[in-house]
Amino acid sequence: MRIALFDSGYGGLTVLSHARRVLPSEEFIFYADRDHVPYGTKSVPAVRGFVRTAFRFLIEQQRADAVVVACNTATSVAVDEMRRLYDVPIIGMEPAVKKALTRDADHRVLVTATPITVHGEKLKRLISSCDPNGLVDLLALPQLVEFAERQEFVSSAVEAYLRDAFAPYRFADYSAIVLGCTHFNYFKDTMRQLLPQNVRLVDGNEGTVEELARRTGLRTQPIGAQTAHCTFFESGRPVVRAEELAHMEADLARAARMEEIV
Ligand code: DGL
């Protein structure tokens, strides 16, 4: 099966990293819309336009059998329209609020995401469906997307940004931080250092890939040595230069390491 994963940039590689190891026999296409990243600080109509262009490319030109929108921001504002337009399975991503509250319904949960996701109706609806006791707080961390796109994953600037953003919260009251943007997974090591052990780092990557398997009738495998083949595109252009491919592979390797951190 030909499966497309789509993100504004390199954040979606953290989903691909998991997907290509648990579905090693499938054919993947990864589309990073690097001409337009970041999405999360742009206008909603602009992001909808970018997503339409990406879907036209992935479904009409690349003939993808299924599309994973490995981007919470694009899911928030554009997935419903894409599902109306196209017949193939379209798997979106929403911050894993339910997962966090299911694990601990007594403590607070801090949901981090981009500004579009944080202010979007979709997240408001999700929270009102699963948080009757008002335990969820929201925090936008747009700068992490910029850091990730330039592969600045561990630095004093990243640490200072996160330290500052986390400063207002009394983390003894929290059980989890939800990583509601795929780019944020690259920063789990720094977050782990800054947060007390009672705060777990919760993301939706594994759940999204399970949903992909369920919707397409595929069976996920235990992680082994084999990884699925993937062709990479940046805003519709094939990625062929060795240094660009090496950049993707380095991000994928980091994503696999970050997956171990909870
Ligand atoms: N990686 C995306 C997400 O999951 C969006 C990042 C951005 O382009 O702002 O929300």
GROMACS .gro file of N, CA and C and ligand atoms in nm, residues 7-9 11-12 37-41 70-74 114 117 145 180-183, ligand 1:
model
   76
    7ASP      N    1   0.320   1.687   0.649
    7ASP     CA    2   0.335   1.786   0.757
    7ASP      C    3   0.382   1.917   0.695
    8SER      N    4   0.373   2.023   0.774
    8SER     CA    5   0.426   2.152   0.729
    8SER      C    6   0.577   2.144   0.711
    9GLY      N    7   0.642   2.059   0.789
    9GLY     CA    8   0.788   2.050   0.783
    9GLY      C    9   0.836   1.916   0.831
   11GLY      N   10   0.842   1.792   1.139
   11GLY     CA   11   0.779   1.732   1.257
   11GLY      C   12   0.717   1.596   1.227
   12GLY      N   13   0.656   1.585   1.109
   12GLY     CA   14   0.590   1.460   1.070
   12GLY      C   15   0.685   1.342   1.059
   37VAL      N   16   0.629   2.631   0.588
   37VAL     CA   17   0.642   2.611   0.732
   37VAL      C   18   0.689   2.742   0.796
   38PRO      N   19   0.644   2.783   0.914
   38PRO     CA   20   0.547   2.717   1.000
   38PRO      C   21   0.402   2.748   0.961
   39TYR      N   22   0.316   2.652   0.987
   39TYR     CA   23   0.173   2.673   0.966
   39TYR      C   24   0.108   2.741   1.088
   40GLY      N   25   0.155   2.705   1.205
   40GLY     CA   26   0.082   2.735   1.329
   40GLY      C   27   0.067   2.882   1.361
   41THR      N   28   0.149   2.968   1.297
   41THR     CA   29   0.138   3.112   1.324
   41THR      C   30   0.080   3.186   1.203
   70ALA      N   31   0.016   1.425   0.942
   70ALA     CA   32   0.105   1.415   1.059
   70ALA      C   33   0.132   1.555   1.114
   71CYS      N   34   0.025   1.630   1.128
   71CYS     CA   35   0.032   1.771   1.165
   71CYS      C   36  -0.098   1.806   1.236
   72ASN      N   37  -0.088   1.839   1.363
   72ASN     CA   38  -0.208   1.874   1.440
   72ASN      C   39  -0.272   2.003   1.388
   73THR      N   40  -0.188   2.094   1.339
   73THR     CA   41  -0.237   2.223   1.294
   73THR      C   42  -0.322   2.207   1.167
   74ALA      N   43  -0.269   2.131   1.071
   74ALA     CA   44  -0.344   2.107   0.947
   74ALA      C   45  -0.471   2.028   0.976
  114THR      N   46   0.056   2.435   1.859
  114THR     CA   47   0.080   2.563   1.791
  114THR      C   48  -0.036   2.660   1.821
  117THR      N   49  -0.369   2.550   1.661
  117THR     CA   50  -0.433   2.435   1.728
  117THR      C   51  -0.492   2.478   1.862
  145VAL      N   52   0.888   2.498   1.679
  145VAL     CA   53   0.881   2.460   1.537
  145VAL      C   54   1.001   2.519   1.463
  180GLY      N   55   0.119   1.831   2.150
  180GLY     CA   56   0.014   1.842   2.049
  180GLY      C   57   0.062   1.905   1.920
  181CYS      N   58   0.189   1.885   1.890
  181CYS     CA   59   0.248   1.929   1.763
  181CYS      C   60   0.361   1.831   1.736
  182THR      N   61   0.365   1.777   1.616
  182THR     CA   62   0.462   1.669   1.589
  182THR      C   63   0.607   1.718   1.601
  183HIS      N   64   0.630   1.846   1.578
  183HIS     CA   65   0.766   1.900   1.594
  183HIS      C   66   0.816   1.890   1.739
  263DGL     N1   67   0.397   1.993   1.304
  263DGL     C1   68   0.278   2.068   1.303
  263DGL     C2   69   0.178   2.024   1.408
  263DGL     O1   70   0.177   1.907   1.443
  263DGL     C3   71   0.278   2.216   1.277
  263DGL     C4   72   0.398   2.299   1.299
  263DGL     C5   73   0.387   2.434   1.228
  263DGL     O2   74   0.404   2.433   1.106
  263DGL     O3   75   0.356   2.535   1.293
  263DGL     O4   76   0.100   2.099   1.454
   0.00000   0.00000   0.00000
